[in-house]
PDB file of C-alpha atoms in Angstrom:
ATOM      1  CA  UNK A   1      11.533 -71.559 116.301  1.00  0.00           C
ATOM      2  CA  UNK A   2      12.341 -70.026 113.468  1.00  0.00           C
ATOM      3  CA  UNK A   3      12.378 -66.058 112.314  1.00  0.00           C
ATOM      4  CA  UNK A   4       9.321 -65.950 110.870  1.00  0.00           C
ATOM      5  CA  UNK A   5       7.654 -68.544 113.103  1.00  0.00           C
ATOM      6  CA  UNK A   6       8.411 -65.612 115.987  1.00  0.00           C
ATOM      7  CA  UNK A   7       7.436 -62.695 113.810  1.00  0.00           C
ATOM      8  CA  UNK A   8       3.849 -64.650 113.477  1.00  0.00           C
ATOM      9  CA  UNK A   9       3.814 -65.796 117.116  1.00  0.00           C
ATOM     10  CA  UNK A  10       1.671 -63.976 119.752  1.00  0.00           C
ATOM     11  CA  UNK A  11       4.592 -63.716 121.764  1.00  0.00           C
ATOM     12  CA  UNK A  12       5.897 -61.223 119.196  1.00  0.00           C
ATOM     13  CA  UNK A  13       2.637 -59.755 118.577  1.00  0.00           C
ATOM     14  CA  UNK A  14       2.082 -58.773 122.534  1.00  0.00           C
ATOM     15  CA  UNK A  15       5.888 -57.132 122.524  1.00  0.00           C
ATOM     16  CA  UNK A  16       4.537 -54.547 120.001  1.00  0.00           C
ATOM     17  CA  UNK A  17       1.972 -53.813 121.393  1.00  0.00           C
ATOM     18  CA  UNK A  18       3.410 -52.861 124.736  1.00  0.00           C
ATOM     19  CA  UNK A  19       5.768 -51.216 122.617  1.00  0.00           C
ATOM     20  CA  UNK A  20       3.132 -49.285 121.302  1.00  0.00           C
ATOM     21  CA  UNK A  21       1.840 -48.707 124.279  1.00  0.00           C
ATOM     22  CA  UNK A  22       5.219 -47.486 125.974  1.00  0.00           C
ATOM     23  CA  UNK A  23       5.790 -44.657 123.081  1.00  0.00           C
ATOM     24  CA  UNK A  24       2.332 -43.118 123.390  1.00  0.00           C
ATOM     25  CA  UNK A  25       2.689 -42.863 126.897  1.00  0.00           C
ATOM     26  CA  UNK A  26       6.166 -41.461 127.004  1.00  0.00           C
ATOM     27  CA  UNK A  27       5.010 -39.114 124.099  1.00  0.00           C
ATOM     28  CA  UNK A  28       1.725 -37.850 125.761  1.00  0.00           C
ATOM     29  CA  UNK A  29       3.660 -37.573 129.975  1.00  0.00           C
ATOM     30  CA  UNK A  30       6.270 -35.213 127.691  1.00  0.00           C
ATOM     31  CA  UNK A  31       3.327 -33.321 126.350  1.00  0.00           C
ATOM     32  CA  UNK A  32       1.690 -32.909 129.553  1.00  0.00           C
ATOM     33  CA  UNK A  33       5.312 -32.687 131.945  1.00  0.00           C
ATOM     34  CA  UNK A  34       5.447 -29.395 129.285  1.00  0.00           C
ATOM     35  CA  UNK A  35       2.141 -28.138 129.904  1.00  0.00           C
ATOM     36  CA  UNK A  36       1.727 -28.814 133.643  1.00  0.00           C
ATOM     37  CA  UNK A  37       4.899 -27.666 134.639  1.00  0.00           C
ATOM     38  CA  UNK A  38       5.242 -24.969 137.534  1.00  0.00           C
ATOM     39  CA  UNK A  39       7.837 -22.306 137.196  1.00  0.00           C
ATOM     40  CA  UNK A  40      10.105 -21.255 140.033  1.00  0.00           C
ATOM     41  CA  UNK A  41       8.440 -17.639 139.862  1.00  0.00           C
ATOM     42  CA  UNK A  42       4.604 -19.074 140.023  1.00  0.00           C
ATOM     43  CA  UNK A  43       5.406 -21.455 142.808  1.00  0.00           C
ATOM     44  CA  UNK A  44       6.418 -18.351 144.744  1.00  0.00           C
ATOM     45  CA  UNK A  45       4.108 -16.106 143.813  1.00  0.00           C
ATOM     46  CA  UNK A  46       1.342 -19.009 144.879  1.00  0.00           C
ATOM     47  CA  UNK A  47       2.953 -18.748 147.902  1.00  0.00           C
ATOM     48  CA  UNK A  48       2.874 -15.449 148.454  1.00  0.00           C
ATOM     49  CA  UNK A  49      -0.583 -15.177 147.401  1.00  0.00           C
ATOM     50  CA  UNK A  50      -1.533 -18.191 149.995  1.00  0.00           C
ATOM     51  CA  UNK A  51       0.130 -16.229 152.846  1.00  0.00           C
ATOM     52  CA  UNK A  52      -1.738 -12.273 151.775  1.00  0.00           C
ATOM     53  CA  UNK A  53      -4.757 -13.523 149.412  1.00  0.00           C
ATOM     54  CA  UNK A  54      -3.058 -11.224 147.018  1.00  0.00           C
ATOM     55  CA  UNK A  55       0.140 -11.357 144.492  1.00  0.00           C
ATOM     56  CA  UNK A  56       2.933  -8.998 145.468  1.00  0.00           C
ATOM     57  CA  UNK A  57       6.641  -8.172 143.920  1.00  0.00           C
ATOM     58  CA  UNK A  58       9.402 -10.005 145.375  1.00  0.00           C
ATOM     59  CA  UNK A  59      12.799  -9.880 144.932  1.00  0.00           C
ATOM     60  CA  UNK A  60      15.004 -13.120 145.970  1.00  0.00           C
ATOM     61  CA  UNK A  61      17.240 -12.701 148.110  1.00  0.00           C
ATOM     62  CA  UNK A  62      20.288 -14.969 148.370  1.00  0.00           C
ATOM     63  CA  UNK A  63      23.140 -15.743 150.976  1.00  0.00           C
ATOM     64  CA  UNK A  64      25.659 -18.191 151.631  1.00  0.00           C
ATOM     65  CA  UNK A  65      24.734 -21.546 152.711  1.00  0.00           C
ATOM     66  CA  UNK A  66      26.240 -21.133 156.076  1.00  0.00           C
ATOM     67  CA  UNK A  67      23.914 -18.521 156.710  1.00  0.00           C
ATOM     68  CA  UNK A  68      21.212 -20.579 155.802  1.00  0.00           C
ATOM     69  CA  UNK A  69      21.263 -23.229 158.487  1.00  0.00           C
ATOM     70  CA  UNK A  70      21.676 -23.673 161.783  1.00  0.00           C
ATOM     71  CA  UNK A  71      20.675 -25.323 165.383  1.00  0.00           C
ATOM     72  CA  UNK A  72      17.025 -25.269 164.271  1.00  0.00           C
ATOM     73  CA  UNK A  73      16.922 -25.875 160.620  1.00  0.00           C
ATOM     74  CA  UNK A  74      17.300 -23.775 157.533  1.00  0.00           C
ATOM     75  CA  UNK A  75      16.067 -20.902 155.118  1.00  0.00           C
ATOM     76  CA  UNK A  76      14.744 -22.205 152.198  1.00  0.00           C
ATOM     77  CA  UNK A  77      13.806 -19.450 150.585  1.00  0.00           C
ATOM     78  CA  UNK A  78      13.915 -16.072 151.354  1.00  0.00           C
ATOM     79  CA  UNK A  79      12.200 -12.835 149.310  1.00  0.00           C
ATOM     80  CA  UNK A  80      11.640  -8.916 150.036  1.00  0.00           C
ATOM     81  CA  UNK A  81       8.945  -8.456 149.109  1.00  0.00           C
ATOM     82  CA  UNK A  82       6.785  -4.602 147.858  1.00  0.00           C
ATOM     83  CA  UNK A  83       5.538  -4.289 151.066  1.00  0.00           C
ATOM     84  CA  UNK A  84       9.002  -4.333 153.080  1.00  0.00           C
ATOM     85  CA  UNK A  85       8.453  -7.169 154.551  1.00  0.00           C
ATOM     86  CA  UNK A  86      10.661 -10.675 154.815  1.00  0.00           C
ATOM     87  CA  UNK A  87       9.179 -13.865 153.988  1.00  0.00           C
ATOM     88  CA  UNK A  88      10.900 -16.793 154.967  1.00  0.00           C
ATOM     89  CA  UNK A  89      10.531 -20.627 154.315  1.00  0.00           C
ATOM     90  CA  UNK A  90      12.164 -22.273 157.214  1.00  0.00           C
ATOM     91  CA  UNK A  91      12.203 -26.254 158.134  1.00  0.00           C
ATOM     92  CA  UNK A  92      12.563 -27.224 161.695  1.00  0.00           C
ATOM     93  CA  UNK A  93      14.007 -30.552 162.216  1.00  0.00           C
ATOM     94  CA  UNK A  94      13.651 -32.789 165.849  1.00  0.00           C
ATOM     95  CA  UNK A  95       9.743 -33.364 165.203  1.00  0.00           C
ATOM     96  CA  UNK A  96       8.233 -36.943 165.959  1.00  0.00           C
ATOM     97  CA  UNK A  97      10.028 -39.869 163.991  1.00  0.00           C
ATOM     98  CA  UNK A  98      12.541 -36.724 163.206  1.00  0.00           C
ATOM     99  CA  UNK A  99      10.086 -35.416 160.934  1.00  0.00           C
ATOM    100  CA  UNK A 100      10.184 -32.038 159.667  1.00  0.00           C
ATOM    101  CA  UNK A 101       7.988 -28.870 159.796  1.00  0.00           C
ATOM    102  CA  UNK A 102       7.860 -26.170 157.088  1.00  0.00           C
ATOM    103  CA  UNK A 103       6.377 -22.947 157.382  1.00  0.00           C
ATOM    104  CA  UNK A 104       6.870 -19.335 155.962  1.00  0.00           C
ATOM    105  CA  UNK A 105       7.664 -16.832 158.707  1.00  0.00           C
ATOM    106  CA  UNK A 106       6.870 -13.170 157.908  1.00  0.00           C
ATOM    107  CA  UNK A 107       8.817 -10.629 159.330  1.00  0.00           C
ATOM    108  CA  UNK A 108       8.785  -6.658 159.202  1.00  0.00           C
ATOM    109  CA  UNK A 109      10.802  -4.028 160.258  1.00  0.00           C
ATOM    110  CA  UNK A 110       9.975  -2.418 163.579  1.00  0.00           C
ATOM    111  CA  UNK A 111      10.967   0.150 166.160  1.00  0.00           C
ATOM    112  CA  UNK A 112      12.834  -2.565 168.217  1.00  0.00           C
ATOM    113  CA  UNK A 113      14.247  -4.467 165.113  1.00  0.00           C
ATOM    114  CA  UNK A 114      11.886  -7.132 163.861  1.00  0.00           C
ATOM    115  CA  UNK A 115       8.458  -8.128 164.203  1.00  0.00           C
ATOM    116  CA  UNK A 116       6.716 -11.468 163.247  1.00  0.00           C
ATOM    117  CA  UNK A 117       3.891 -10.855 161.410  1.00  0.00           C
ATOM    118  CA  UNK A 118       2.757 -14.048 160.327  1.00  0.00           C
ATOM    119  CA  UNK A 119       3.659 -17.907 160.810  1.00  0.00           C
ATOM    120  CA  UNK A 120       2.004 -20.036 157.328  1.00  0.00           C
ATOM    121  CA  UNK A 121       2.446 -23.662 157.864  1.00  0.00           C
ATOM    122  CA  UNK A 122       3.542 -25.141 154.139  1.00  0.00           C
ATOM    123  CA  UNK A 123       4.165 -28.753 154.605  1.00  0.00           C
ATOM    124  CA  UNK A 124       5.567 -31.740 157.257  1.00  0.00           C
ATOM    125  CA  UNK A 125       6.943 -34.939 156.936  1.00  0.00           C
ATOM    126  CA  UNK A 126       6.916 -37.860 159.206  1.00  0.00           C
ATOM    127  CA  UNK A 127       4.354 -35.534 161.998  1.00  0.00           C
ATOM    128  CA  UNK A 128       1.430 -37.045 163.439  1.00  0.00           C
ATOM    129  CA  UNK A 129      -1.352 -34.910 165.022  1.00  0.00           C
ATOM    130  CA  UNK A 130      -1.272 -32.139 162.772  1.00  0.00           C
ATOM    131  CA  UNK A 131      -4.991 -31.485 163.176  1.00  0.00           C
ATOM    132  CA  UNK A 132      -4.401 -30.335 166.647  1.00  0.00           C
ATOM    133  CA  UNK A 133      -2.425 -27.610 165.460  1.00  0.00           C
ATOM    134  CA  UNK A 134      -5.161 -24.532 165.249  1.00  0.00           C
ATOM    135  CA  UNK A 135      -4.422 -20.408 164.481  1.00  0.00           C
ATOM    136  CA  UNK A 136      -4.500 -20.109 167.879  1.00  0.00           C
ATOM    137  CA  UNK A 137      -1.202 -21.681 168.137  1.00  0.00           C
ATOM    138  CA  UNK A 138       0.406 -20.106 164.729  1.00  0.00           C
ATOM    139  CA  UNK A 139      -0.857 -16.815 166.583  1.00  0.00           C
ATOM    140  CA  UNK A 140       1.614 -17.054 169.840  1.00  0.00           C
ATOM    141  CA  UNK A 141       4.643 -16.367 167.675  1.00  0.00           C
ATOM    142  CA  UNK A 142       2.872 -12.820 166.793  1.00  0.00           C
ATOM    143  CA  UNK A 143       1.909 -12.423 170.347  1.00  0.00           C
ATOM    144  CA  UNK A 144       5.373 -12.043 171.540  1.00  0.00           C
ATOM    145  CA  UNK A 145       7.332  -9.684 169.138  1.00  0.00           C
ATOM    146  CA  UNK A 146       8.406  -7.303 172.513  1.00  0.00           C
ATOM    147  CA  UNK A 147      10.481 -10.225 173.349  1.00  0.00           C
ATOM    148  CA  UNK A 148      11.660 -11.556 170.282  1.00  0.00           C
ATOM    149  CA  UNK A 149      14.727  -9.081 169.486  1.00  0.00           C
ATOM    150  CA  UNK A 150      16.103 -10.654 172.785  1.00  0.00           C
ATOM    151  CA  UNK A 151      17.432 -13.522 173.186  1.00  0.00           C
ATOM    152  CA  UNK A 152      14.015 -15.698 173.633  1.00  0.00           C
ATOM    153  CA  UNK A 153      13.243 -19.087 172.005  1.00  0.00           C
ATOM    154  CA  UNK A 154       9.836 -20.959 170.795  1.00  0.00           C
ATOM    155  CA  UNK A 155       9.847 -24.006 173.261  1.00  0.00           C
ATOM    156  CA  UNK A 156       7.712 -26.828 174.233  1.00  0.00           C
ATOM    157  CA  UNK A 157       8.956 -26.720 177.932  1.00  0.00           C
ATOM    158  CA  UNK A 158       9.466 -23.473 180.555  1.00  0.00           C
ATOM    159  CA  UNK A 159      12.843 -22.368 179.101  1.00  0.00           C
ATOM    160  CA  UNK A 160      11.828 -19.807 176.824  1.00  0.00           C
ATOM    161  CA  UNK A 161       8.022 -19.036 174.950  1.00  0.00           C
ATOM    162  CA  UNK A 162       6.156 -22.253 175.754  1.00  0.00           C
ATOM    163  CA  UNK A 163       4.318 -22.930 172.643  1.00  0.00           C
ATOM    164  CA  UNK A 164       3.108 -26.474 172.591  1.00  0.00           C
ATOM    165  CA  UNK A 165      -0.267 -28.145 171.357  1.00  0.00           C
ATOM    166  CA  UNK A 166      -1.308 -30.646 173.472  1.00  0.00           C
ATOM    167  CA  UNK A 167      -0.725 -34.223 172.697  1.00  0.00           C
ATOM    168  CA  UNK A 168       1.806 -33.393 169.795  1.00  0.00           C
ATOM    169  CA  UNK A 169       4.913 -32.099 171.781  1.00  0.00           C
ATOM    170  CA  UNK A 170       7.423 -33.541 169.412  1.00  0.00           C
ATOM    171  CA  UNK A 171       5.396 -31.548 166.340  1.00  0.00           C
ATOM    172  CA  UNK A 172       4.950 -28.446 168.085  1.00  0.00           C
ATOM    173  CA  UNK A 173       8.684 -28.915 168.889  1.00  0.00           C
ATOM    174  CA  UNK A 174       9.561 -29.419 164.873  1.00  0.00           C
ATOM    175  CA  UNK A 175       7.258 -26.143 164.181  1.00  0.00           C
ATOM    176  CA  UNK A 176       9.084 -23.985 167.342  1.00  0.00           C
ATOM    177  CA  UNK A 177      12.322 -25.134 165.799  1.00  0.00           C
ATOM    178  CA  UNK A 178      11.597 -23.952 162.254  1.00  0.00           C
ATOM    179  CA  UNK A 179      10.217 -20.468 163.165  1.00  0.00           C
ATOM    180  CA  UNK A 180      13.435 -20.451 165.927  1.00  0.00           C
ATOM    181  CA  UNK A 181      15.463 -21.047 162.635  1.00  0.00           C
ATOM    182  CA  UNK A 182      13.719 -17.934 160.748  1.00  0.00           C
ATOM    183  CA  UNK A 183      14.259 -15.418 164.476  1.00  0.00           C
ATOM    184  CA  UNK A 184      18.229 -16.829 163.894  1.00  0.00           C
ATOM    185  CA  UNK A 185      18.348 -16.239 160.466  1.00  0.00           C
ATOM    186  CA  UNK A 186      16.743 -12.539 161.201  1.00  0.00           C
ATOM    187  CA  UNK A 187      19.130 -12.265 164.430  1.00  0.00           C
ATOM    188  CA  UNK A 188      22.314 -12.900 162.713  1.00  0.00           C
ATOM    189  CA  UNK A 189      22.173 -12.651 159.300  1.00  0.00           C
ATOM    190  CA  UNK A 190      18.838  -9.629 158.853  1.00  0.00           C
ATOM    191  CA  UNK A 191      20.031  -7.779 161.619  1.00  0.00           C
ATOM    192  CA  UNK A 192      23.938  -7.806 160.750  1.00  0.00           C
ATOM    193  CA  UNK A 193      23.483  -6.457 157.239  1.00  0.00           C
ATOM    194  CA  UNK A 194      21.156  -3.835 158.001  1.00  0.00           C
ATOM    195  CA  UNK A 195      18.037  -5.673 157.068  1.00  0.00           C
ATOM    196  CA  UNK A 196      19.178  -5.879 153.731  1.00  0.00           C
ATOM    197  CA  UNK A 197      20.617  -8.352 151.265  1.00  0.00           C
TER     198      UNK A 197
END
């Protein structure tokens, strides 16, 4: 086959098209990747907005990564925000399949250190049964701030605050784990620099 045998082909005419094609789309998914986009700030002020129906000032706070993790999981993010209070995005790890829990723990300052205002869940990977998961269960981590600035753990068995929903043990266990990862982080990172960053 000649040159100009293949520039007359429909072999020839098809790769042009998809050609074609393949620059209009890459042209217009730049456009809209440009227009869609999400900045860091709006993603957390959605957040914050999700958790108190309102927007609020935050400022970021930021630590080393070793204070970050630990046993439980880690600190995403972490923000002061106008009101005084700490919100925290914290993943809990040892869910079913090893999945992962994230919610946003809100803590504020209180007589007997800290108190947990709130528990948002923001996302999960690999869990099962999430639908079982009402307030009433987000609510038992506020229900026990007297005992918090202890030594006292979110559990699914007897050993510390038994906070399980039925039939998803290994979730509840992921979702324990990343609000024990936010009472760490405000144990031994909060609490040893004076509540402040």
């Amino acid at each position: 086959m000649t040159v100009k045998q293949f520039l007359k082909s429909q072999a020839f005419k098809c790769i042009i098209v998809l050609l074609c094609i393949a620059l209009v789309a890459g042209g217009l998914l730049s456009i809209l990747n440009d227009l869609l986009s999400v900045s860091a700030e709006e993603r957390t002020m959605r957040a914050i907005e999700s958790v108190y129906g309102e927007q609020l000032n935050y400022e970021t706070l930021t630590f080393d990564e070793s204070e970050l993790t630990n046993e439980y999981g880690s600190i995403d993010q972490a923000y002061l925000l106008e009101n005084g209070c700490y919100m925290l995005r914290s993943t809990g790890g040892n869910g079913y399949k090893n999945g992962t829990v994230t919610v946003w723990v809100i803590l504020s300052e209180s007589e007997n250190g800290f108190a947990i205002d709130r528990v948002v869940l923001e996302e999960y990977a690999k869990q099962t049964l999430m639908s079982q998961f009402s307030n009433a269960f987000y609510t038992v981590y506020t229900a026990h701030n007297d005992e918090i600035n202890g030594d006292v753990w979110f559990t699914v068995d007897s050993s510390g605050i038994t906070n399980v929903s039925a039939g998803a043990t290994m979730s509840s266990r992921a979702i324990n784990n990343a609000v024990n990862c936010a009472l760490y982080f405000m144990r031994n990172v909060l609490s040893a620099e004076g509540g402040e960053a």
